[in-house]
Every structure is written in C-alpha cells, then in structure tokens.
Tab-separated table of C-alpha atoms and ligand atoms in Angstrom:
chain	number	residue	atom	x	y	z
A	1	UNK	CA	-10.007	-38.966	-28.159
A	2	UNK	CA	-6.346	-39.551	-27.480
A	3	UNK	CA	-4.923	-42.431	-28.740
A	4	UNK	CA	-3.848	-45.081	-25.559
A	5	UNK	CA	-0.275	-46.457	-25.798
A	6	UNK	CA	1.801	-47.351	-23.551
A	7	UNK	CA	5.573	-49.130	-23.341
A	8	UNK	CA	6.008	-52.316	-22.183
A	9	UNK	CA	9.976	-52.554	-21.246
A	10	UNK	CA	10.934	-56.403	-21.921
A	11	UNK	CA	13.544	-59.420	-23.055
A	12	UNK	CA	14.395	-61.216	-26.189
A	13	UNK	CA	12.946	-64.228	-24.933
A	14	UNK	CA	10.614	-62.884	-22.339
A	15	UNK	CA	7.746	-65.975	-21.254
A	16	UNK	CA	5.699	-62.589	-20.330
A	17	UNK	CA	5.331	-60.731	-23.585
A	18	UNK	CA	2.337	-62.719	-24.879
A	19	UNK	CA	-0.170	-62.187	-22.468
A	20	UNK	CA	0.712	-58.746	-22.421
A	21	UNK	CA	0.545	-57.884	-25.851
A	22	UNK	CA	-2.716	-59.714	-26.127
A	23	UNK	CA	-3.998	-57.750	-22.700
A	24	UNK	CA	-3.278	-54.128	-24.668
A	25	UNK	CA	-5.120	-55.588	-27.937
A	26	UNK	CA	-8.437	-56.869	-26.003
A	27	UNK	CA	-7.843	-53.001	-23.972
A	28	UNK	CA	-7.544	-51.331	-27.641
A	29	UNK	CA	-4.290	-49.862	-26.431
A	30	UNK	CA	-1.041	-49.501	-28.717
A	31	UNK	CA	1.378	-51.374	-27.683
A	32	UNK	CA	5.085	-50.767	-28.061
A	33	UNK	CA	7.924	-52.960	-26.915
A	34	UNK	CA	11.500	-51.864	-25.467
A	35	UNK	CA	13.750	-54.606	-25.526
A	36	UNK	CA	16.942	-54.984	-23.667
A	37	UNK	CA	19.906	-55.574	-25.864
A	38	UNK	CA	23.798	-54.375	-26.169
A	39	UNK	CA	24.314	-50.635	-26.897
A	40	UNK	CA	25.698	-51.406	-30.649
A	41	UNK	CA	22.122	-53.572	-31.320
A	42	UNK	CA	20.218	-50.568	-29.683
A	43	UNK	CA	17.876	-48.591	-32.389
A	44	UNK	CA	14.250	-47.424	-33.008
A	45	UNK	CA	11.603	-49.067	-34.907
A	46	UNK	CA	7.665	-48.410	-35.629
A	47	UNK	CA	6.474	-50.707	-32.246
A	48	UNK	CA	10.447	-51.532	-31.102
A	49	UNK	CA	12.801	-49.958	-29.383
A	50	UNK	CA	16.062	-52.023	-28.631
A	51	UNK	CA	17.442	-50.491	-25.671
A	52	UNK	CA	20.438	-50.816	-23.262
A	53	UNK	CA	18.404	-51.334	-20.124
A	54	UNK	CA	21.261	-51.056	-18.002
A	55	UNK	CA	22.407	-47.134	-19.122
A	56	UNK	CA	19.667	-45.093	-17.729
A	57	UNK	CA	20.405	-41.929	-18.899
A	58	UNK	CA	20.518	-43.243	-23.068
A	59	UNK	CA	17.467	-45.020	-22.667
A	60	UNK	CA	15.442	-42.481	-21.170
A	61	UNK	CA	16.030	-40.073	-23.734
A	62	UNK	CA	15.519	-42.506	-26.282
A	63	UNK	CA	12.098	-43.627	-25.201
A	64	UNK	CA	11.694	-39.315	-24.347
A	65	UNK	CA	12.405	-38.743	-28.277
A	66	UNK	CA	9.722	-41.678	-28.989
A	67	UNK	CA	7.234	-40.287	-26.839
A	68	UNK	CA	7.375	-36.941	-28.639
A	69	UNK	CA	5.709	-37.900	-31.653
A	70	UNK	CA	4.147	-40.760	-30.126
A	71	UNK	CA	2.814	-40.112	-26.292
A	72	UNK	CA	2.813	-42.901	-23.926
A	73	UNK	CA	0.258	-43.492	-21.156
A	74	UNK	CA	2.127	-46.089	-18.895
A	75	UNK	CA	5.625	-47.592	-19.073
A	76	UNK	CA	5.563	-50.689	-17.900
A	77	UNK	CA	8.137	-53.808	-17.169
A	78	UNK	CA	6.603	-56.873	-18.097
A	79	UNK	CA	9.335	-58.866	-15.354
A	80	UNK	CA	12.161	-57.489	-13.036
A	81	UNK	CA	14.706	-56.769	-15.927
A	82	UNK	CA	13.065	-53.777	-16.926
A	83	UNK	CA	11.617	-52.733	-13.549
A	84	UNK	CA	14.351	-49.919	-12.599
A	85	UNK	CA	13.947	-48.152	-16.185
A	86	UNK	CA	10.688	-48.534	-15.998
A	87	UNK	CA	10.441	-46.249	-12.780
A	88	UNK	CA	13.448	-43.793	-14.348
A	89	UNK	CA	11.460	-43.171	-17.759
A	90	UNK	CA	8.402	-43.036	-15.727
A	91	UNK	CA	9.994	-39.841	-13.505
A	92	UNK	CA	11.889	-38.259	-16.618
A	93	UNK	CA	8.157	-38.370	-18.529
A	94	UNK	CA	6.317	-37.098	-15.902
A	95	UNK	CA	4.124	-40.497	-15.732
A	96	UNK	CA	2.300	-41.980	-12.610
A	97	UNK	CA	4.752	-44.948	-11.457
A	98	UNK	CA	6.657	-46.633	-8.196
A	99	UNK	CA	9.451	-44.438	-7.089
A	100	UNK	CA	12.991	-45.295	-8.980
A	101	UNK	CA	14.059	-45.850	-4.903
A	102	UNK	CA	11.303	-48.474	-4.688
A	103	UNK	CA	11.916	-50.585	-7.405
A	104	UNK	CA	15.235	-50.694	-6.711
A	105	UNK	CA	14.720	-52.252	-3.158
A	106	UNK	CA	12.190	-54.199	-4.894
A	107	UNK	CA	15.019	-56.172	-6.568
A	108	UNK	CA	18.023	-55.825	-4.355
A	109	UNK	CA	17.332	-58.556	-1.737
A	110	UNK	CA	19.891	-56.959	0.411
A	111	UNK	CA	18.116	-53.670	0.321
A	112	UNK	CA	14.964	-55.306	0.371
A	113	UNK	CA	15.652	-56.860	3.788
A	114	UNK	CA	16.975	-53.952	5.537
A	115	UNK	CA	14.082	-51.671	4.609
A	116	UNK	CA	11.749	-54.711	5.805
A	117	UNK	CA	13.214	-55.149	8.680
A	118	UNK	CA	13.605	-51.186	10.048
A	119	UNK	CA	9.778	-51.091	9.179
A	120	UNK	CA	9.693	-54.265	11.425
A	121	UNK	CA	8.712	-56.698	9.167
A	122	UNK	CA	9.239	-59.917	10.036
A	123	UNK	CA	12.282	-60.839	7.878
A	124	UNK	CA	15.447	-63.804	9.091
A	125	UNK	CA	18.248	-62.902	10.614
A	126	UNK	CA	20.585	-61.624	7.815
A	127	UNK	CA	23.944	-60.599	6.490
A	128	UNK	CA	25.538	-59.332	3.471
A	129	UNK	CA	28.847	-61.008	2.749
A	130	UNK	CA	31.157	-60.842	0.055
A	131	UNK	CA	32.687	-63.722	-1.833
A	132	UNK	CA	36.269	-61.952	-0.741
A	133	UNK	CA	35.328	-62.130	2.623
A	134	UNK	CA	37.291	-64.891	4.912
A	135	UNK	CA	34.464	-67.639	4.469
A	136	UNK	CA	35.997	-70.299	6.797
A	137	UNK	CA	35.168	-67.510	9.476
A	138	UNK	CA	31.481	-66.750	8.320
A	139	UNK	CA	30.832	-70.106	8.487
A	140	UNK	CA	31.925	-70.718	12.117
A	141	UNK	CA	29.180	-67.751	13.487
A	142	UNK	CA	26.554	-68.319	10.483
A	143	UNK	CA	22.875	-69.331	11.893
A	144	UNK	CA	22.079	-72.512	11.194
A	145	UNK	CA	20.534	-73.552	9.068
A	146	UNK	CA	20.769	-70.760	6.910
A	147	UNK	CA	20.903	-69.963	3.155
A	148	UNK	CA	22.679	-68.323	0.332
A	149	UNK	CA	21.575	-66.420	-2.148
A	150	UNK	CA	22.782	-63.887	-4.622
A	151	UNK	CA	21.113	-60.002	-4.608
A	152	UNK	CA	19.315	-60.067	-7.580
A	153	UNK	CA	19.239	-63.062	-9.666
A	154	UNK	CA	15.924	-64.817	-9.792
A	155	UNK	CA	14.045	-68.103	-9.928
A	156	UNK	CA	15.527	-69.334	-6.697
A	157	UNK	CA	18.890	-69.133	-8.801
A	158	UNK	CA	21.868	-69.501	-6.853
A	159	UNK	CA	19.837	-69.989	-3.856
A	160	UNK	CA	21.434	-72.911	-1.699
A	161	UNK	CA	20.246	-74.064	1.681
A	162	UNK	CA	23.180	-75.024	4.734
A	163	UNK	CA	22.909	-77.043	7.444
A	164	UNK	CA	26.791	-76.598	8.790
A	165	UNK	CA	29.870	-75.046	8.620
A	166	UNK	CA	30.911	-77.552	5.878
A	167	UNK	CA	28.081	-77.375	3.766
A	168	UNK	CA	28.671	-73.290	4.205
A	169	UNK	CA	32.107	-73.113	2.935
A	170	UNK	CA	30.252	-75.581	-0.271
A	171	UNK	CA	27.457	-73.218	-1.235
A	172	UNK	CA	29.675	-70.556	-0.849
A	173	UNK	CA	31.740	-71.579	-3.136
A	174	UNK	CA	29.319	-72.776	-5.594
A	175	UNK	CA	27.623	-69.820	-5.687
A	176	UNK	CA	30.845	-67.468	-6.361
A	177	UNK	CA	31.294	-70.304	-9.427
A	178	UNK	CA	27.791	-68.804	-10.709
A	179	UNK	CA	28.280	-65.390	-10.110
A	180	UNK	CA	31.935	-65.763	-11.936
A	181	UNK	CA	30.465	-67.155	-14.880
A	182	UNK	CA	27.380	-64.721	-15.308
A	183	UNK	CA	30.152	-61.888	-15.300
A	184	UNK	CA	33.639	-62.982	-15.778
A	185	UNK	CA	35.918	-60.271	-14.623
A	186	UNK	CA	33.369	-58.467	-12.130
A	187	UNK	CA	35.496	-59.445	-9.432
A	188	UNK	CA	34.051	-60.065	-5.369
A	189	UNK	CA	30.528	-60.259	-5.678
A	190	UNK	CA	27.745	-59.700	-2.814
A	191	UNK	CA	25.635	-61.975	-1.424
A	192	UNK	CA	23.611	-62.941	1.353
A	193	UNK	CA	23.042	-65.325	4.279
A	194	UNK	CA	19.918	-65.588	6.175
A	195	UNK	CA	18.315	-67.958	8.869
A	196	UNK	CA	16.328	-70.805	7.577
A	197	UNK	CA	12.619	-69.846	7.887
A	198	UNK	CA	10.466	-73.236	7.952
A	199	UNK	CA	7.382	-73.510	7.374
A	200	UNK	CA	4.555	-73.400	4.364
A	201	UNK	CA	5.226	-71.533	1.338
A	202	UNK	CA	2.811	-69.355	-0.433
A	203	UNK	CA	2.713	-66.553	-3.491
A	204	UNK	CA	0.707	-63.434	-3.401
A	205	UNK	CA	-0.230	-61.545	-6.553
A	206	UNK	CA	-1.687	-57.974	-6.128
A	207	UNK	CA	-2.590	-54.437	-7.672
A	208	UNK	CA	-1.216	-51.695	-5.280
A	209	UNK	CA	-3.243	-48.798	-6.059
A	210	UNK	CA	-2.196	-45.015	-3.979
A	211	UNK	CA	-0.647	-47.314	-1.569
A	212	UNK	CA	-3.700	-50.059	-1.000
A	213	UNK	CA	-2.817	-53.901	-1.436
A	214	UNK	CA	-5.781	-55.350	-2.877
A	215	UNK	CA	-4.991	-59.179	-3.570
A	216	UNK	CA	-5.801	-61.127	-6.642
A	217	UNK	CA	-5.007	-64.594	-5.992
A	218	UNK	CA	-3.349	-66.434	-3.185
A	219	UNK	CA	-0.956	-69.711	-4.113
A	220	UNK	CA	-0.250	-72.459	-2.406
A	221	UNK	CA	3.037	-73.954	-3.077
A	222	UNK	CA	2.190	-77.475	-1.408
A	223	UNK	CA	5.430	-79.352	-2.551
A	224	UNK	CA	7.944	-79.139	0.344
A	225	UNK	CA	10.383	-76.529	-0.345
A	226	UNK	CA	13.103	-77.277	2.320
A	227	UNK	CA	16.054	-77.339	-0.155
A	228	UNK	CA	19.279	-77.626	-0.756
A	229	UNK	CA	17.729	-76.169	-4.047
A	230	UNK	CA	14.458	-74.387	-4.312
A	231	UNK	CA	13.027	-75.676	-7.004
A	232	UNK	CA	9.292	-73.808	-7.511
A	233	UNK	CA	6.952	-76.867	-8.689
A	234	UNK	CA	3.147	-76.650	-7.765
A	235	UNK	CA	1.141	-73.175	-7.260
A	236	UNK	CA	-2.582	-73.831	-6.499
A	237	UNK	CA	-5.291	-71.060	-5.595
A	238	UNK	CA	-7.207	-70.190	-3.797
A	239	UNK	CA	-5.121	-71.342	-1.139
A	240	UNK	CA	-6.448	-73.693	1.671
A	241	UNK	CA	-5.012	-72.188	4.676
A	242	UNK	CA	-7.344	-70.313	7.170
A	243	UNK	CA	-9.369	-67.487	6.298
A	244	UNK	CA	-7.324	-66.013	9.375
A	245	UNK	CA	-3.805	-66.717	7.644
A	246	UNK	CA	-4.985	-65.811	4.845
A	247	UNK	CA	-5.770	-62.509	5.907
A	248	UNK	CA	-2.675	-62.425	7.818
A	249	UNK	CA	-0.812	-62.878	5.022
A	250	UNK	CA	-2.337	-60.340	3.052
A	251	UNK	CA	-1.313	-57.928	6.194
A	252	UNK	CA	2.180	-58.187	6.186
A	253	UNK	CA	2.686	-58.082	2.316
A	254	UNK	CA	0.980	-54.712	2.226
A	255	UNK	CA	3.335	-53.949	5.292
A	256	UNK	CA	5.829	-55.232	3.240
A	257	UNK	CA	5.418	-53.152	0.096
A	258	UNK	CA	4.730	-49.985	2.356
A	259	UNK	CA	7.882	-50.448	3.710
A	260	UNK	CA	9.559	-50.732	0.341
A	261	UNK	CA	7.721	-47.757	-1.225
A	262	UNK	CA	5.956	-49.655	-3.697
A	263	UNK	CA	2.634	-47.755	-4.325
A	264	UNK	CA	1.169	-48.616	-7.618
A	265	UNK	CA	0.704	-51.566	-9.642
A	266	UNK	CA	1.635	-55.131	-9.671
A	267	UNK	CA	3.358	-57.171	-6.993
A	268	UNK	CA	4.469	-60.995	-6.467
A	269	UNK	CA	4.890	-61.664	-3.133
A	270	UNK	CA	5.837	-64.989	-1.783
A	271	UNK	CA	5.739	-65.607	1.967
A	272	UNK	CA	6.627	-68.533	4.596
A	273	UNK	CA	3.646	-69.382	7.188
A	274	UNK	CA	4.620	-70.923	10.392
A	275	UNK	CA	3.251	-71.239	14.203
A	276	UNK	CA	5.101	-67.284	14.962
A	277	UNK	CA	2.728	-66.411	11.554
A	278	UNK	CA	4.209	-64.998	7.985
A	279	UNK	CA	7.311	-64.275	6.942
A	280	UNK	CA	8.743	-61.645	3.898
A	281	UNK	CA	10.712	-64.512	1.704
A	282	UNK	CA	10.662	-61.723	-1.016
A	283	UNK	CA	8.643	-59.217	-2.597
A	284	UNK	CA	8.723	-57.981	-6.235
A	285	UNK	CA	7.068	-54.963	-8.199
A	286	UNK	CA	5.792	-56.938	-11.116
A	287	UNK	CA	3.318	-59.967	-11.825
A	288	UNK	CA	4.063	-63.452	-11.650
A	289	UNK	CA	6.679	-65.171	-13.795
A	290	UNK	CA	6.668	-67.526	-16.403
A	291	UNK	CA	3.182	-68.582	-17.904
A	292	UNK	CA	1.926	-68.930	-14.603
A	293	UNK	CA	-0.802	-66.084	-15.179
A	294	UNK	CA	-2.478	-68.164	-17.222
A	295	UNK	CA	-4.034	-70.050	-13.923
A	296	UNK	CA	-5.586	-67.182	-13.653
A	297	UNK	CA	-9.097	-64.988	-14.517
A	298	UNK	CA	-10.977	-62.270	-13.350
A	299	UNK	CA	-14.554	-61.046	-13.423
A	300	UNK	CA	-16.380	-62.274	-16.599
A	301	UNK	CA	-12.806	-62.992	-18.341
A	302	UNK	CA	-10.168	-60.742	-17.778
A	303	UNK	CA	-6.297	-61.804	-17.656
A	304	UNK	CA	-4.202	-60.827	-14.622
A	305	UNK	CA	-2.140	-58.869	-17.927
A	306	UNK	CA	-5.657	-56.857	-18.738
A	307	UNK	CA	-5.711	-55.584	-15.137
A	308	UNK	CA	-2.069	-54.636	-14.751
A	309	UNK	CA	-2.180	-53.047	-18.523
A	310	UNK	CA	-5.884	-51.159	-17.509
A	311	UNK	CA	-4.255	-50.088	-14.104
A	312	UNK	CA	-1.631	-48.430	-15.863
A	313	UNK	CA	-3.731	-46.407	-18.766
A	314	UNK	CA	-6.368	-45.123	-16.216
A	315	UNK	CA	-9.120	-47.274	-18.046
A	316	UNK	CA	-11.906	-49.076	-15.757
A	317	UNK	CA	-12.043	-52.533	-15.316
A	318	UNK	CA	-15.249	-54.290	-14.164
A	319	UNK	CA	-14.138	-56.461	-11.713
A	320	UNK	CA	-10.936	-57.498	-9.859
A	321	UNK	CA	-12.494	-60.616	-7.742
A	322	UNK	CA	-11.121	-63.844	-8.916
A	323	UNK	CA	-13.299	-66.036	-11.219
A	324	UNK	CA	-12.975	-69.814	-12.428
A	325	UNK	CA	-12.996	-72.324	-9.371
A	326	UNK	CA	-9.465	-73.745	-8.016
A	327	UNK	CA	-6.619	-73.421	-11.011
A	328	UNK	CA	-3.167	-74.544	-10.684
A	329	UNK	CA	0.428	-74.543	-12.668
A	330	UNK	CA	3.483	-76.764	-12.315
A	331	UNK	CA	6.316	-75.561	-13.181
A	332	UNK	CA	7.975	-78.313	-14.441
A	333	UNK	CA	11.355	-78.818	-13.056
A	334	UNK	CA	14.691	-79.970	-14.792
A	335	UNK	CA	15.834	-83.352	-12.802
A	336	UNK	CA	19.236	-83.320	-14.814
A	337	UNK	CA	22.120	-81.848	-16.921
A	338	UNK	CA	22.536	-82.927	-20.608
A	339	UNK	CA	20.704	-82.263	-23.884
A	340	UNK	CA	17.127	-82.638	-24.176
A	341	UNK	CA	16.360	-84.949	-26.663
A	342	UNK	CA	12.618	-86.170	-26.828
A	343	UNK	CA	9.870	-85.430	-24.735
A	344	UNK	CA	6.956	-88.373	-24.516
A	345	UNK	CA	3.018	-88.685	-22.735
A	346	UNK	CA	2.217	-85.054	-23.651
A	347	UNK	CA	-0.845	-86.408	-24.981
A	348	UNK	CA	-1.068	-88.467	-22.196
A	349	UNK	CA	-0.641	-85.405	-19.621
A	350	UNK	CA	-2.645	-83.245	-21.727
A	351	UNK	CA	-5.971	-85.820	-21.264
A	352	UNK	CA	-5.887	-86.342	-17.647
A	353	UNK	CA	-8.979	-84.963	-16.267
A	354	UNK	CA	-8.995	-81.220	-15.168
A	355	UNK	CA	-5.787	-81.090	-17.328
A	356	UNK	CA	-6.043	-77.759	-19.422
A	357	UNK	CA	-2.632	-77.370	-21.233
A	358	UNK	CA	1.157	-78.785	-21.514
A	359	UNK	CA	3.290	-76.782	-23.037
A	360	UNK	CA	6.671	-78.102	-22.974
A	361	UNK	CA	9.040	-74.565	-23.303
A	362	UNK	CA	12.896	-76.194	-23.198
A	363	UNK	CA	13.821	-76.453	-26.882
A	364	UNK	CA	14.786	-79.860	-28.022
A	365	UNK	CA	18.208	-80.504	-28.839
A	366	UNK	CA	19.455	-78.001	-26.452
A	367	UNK	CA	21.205	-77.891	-23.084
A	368	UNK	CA	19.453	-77.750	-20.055
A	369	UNK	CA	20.716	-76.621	-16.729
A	370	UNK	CA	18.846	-77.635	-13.160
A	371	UNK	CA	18.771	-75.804	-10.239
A	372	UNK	CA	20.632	-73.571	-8.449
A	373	UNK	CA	22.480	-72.880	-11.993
A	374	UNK	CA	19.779	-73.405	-14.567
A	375	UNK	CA	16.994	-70.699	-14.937
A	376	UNK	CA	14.177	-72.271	-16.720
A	377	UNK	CA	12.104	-74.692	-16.558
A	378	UNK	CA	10.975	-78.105	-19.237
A	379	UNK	CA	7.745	-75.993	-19.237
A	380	UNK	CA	4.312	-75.634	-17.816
A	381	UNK	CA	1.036	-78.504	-16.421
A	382	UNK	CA	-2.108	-76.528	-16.115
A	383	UNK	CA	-5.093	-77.499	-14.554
A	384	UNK	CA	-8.225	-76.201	-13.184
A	385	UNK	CA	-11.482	-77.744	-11.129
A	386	UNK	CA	-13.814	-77.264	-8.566
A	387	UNK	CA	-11.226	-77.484	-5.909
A	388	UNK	CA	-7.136	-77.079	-5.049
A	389	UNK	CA	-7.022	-80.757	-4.075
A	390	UNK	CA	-8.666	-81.865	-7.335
A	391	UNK	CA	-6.366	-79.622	-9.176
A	392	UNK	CA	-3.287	-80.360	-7.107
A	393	UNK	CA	-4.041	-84.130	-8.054
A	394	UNK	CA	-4.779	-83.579	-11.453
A	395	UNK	CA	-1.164	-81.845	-12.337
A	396	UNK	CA	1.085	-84.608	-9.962
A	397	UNK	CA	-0.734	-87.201	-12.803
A	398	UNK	CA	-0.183	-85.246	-15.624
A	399	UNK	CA	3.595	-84.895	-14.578
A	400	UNK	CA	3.588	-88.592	-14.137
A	401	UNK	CA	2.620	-89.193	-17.437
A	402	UNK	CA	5.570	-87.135	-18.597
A	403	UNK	CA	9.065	-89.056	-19.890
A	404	UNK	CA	12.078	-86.439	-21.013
A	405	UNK	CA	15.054	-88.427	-22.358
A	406	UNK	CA	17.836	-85.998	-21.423
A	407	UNK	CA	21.331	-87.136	-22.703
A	408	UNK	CA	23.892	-86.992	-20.389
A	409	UNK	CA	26.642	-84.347	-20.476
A	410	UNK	CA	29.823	-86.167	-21.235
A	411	UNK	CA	33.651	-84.659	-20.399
A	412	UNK	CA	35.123	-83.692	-24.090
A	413	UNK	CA	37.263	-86.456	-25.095
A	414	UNK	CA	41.054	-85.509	-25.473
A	415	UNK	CA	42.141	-85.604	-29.159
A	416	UNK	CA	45.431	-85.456	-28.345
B	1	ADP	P1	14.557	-65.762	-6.135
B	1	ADP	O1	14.426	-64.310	-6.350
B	1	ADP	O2	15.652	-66.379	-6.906
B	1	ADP	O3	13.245	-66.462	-6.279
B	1	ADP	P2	14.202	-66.053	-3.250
B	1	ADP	O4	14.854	-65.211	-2.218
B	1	ADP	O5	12.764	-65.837	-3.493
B	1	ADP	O6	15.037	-65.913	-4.603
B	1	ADP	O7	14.441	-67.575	-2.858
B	1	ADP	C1	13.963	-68.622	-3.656
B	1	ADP	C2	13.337	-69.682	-2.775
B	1	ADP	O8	14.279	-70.155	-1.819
B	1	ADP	C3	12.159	-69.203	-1.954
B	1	ADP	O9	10.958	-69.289	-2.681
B	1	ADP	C4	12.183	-70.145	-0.764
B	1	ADP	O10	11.557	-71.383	-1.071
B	1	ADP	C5	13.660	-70.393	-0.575
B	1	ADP	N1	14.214	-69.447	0.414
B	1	ADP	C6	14.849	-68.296	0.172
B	1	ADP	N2	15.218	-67.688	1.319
B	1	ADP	C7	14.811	-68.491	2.320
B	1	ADP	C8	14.911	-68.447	3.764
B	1	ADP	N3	15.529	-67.454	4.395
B	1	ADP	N4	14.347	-69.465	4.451
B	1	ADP	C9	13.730	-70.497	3.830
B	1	ADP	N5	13.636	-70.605	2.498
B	1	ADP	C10	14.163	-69.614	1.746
B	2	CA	CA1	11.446	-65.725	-5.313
C-alpha cells in the first residue's frame, strides 16, 4: 500500500504542532514539517524543511523536489502563517485543497469583508484606510463606535475599539506605532475601520467538505468583549444559546465561507449574536489557535487534529459528533507589562474541581506584552463537566487561584 504522508506547513514556536504531530502518529501517517524561517536558514532535512513562507515560487519547488522521492498526500497549515503556501503547493502538486484566492481572503480582513458583504453577508459598515491618510478627517465621518484593526495580524492584535473622534485619532495612532515596529521601513500601512457590532460573542470550529459546513463545536465566549482591547478569555461548548441561534449561526458561517471560496477542511469562525441575529466578526481556513483544541473530543476519542489530518489523507474517521460533556479553556490573559518573574497557586488551580490542566506557556524571566501589542497569552485553564455553567465556574476559580508577580518595566536609567 502507499505509504501516507503528508506536510504540515508551520512556525518555530507554533502552540499547534503537538497535537498535530501526535494526530498523524495515532493516523499512522508520516509526518513532515515545513517551517517558516529567513531564506539564508532555509534547507532540507529527513522530516524538515525550513522554508521562506513568504517567496512562493522557492518554496513550492522546494517542497515539489521533496515530494519526488517522497509523495505527499495533504499539505496542510497547522495556523494562518502557512495557510497561503499551503493552497500554492497544493495547486503546483496537483493536491485536493482551498483555492490560493480563498485563503487569501481568508486572511486579508479587508478582502474578507468585501467578498462577505457582495455575497450579502451580514458584515459592519467598513473602510480601508491608510495610516497616510488625513486621520483628523476620518475621524470626523467615522461610525461610532467603531474599531481598528490591522489586515492580517491576529489574536485581536492591534485591534482597538473608539467611541469618538478623539479616541479615533488615539487608536490610530497607536496602531501605526505597531505596525511600524513589526516592519520598520514598510512605510503607510492599511488598515481598517468598522462599526461596532454589540452583542454576544461566539467561535465556530468546522470541517468544510466539497463545500458543506458541518460544525464540530460551538463556543461561547461569555466574558464581555466590549473593548478598548479584545482580550479572548473564556470559550465554553456546547454553547447555551438557542437551538434556533445556534442553527442560525451555523447558517451564516457556511454562507460565510461560500462566499470566501473556502471548500475543504478546517475553519474557525467567530461570530457576534444580537436581536438583528449573527454577524461575520471573522472567518479563518484553519482550526482553532493556541491549545484550545484540547477542550475538545470526538466520537470514542478522536482530537479535532485527527479529523483535520484524516480529512486531508482521504482516510475514514468514525465519527465527527462531539463527545465528553461541556469542556472549556481560558486563555489566560496578560494584565501588565514587565518581566514575568514567578508564577504561584498552580497547584491550587490545577485541584479545583472539574479543573483538568494549567499549563502556564509565558517563559519566566521574560518580557511579556498585553493587549493590543502583546500576542500571547500567560497560558491555558482547562476544565470539563457535565455542563458550560459548571465548567465556566470551575475555570473563573482556577484563575482566581492564580498569582503572577510581573516586574514592572522601568525607563533605562541615564548613565551619563
Ligand atoms: P484577530 O484576527 O486579531 O482575532 P478580529 O477581527 O477577529 O481580529 O478581532 C478580534 C476581536 O475584536 C473579535 O473577536 C471581537 O471581539 C472584536 N471585534 C473585532 N471587530 C469587531 C467589530 N466590528 N465589532 C465588535 N467587536 C469587534
Ligand atoms: Ca479573531
């Protein structure tokens, strides 16, 4: 029989690369990792490849002279870096996978919204702006409130929230100070403003498969996300909104991925409920981020990675109907700027009941950065039970039982 491999197109550091490789070992698939690095790093090894995700054309025919010797089934990104090579290797190889087109307005919010909302999609008002463009003026005819954000950064970085002119001209200008000192040099850089959508946030992970939207797991995100920052904290599921906006939501994020092109494999949708009904915040062609899969299983134990990695190789899997009660995941936000020194009540966290696992991901000793400039988090509070409120509970007094001594930045003293 022919041997099952298959590419899994990743980051140095990537939270995602775990569950995946341990998906492709309980599948008895080879797994080989691409991972993004600078073109004089970039080389071939027995199960690497360092690539420069960002040139196309190289890294195509660098994973094309792999494949000759050593066939893959599937090319997969594990998260959003990898997502447009993913779809470009996928075309050069002749492999089943999301047009390049697609995954590119799967990570270009600007894109994103204007193919949304010509399939009429209900998306806020928005507008691309430029951080050359005359911003005293935006401000004056910007909706109100609006928010920020950049094109294609992610974890609600850079994302600020404006209630007037003033506050405007701020974010603005905050955000160009990001973008400036991600790439120094790049000069004006794009980004959007949109209305304000109120309302209850939730996350939607599915399979597409030829097109269909079947959905795996529906999160509620019951912490009050009304900014200035959007700082993800609690996903519970299955969520505990009506079986009718539940299914409503469902609707419009398989309108939503039609609309983008998206027609096979995973998506992470996440979606704003109020009394006119759901809203596109954004949708992605990959799983969910960080170690947030863990929450969940499916038939007798499968990973949300074992679907996505069986999906991809054409092999069967048993069952894609959610199993294990009510699970949930914090995400456990930064509250300040400085060096993380010591981290105490893990044990503490870690025994509350329906508590499954801490794991604290900032390194010690380090700098960490919160929202809208930082792009971690301290780390992960899982918990599981019979149902979301138990679980909901059970990670706010895990949390609580959580004390990070975080030192301060202080201004560099002047030697001279
Ligand atoms: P990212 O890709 O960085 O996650 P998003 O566009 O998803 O960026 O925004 C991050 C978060 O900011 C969302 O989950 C939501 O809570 C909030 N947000 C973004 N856009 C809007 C909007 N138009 N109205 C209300 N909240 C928004
Ligand atoms: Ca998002």
């Amino acid at each position: 029989m022919e041997s099952k491999r298959i590419l899994l197109l990743t980051t140095p550091n990537s939270y995602r690369d775990a569950a995946f490789l341990a998906a492709a070992a309980r599948l008895g698939v080879e797994a080989v990792r691409a991972v993004d690095m600078p073109p004089a790093l970039a080389s071939c090894g027995e199960h690497t490849l360092g690539l420069d995700f960002a040139d196309h054309d190289a890294a195509t025919a660098a994973i094309a002279r792999y494949a000759a010797a050593r066939p893959f089934r599937a090319i997969t990104a594990v998260d959003d870096s990898g997502s447009l090579l993913a779809a470009h290797a996928s075309a050069a190889l002749g492999l089943p996978h999301n047009a390049p087109a697609a995954a590119e307005a799967a990570r270009d919010k600007y894109l994103m919204r204007t193919l949304l909302a010509r399939h009429g999609v209900p998306v806020p008002e928005f507008r691309l702006c430029s951080t050359s463009d005359d911003i005293a003026a935006l401000a004056e005819h910007a909706p109100y409130p609006c928010v920020v954000k950049p094109l294609n950064l992610n974890g609600s970085r850079g994302v600020i929230r404006a209630d007037d002119p003033a506050e405007l001209v701020a974010a603005v200008a905050r955000l160009s100070a990001l973008l400036g000192a991600l790439e120094p040099g790049a000069g004006p850089r794009p980004f959007l403003v949109e209305r304000f959508i109120p309302g209850f946030e939730v996350a939607l992970e599915g399979l597409l498969d030829g097109g269909r939207l079947r959905v795996l797991a529906l999160f509620d995100k019951p912490d009050p996300l009304d900014g200035p920052f959007f700082e993800e904290t609690i996903y519970v599921t299955p969520s505990r909104l009506p079986a009718e906006a539940q299914a409503a939501i469902g609707e419009c994020a398989a309108h939503a991925a039609a609309a983008l092109g998206l027609r096979g494999g995973p998506i992470h949708a996440e979606l704003r409920v109020n009394r006119h009904g759901p809203w596109i915040v954004e949708l992605a062609g990959r799983s969910i981020g960080g170690l947030c899969s863990q929450t969940l299983r499916f038939g007798t134990d499968a990973t949300l990675e074992e679907l996505i990695v069986a999906q991809a190789c054409g092999i069967p899997v048993e069952s894609l109907g959610r199993a294990g009660g009510a699970g949930g995941v914090m995400m456990i936000p930064i509250p300040g700027a400085g060096i993380l020194r010591r981290v105490d009540g893990v044990e503490q966290a870690r025994a509350v009941a329906g508590v499954e696992d801490v794991a604290i991901t900032a390194p010690l000793n380090n700098p960490i950065v919160p929202l809208p400039e930082g792009e971690s988090y301290l780390g992960f509070i899982f918990a599981r039970g019979d149902r979301p409120a138990a679980v909901e509970r059970a990670l706010r007094e895990a949390h609580a039982q959580l004390r990070f001594h975080i030192q301060p930045n202080i201004p560099l003293l002047s030697l001279g």
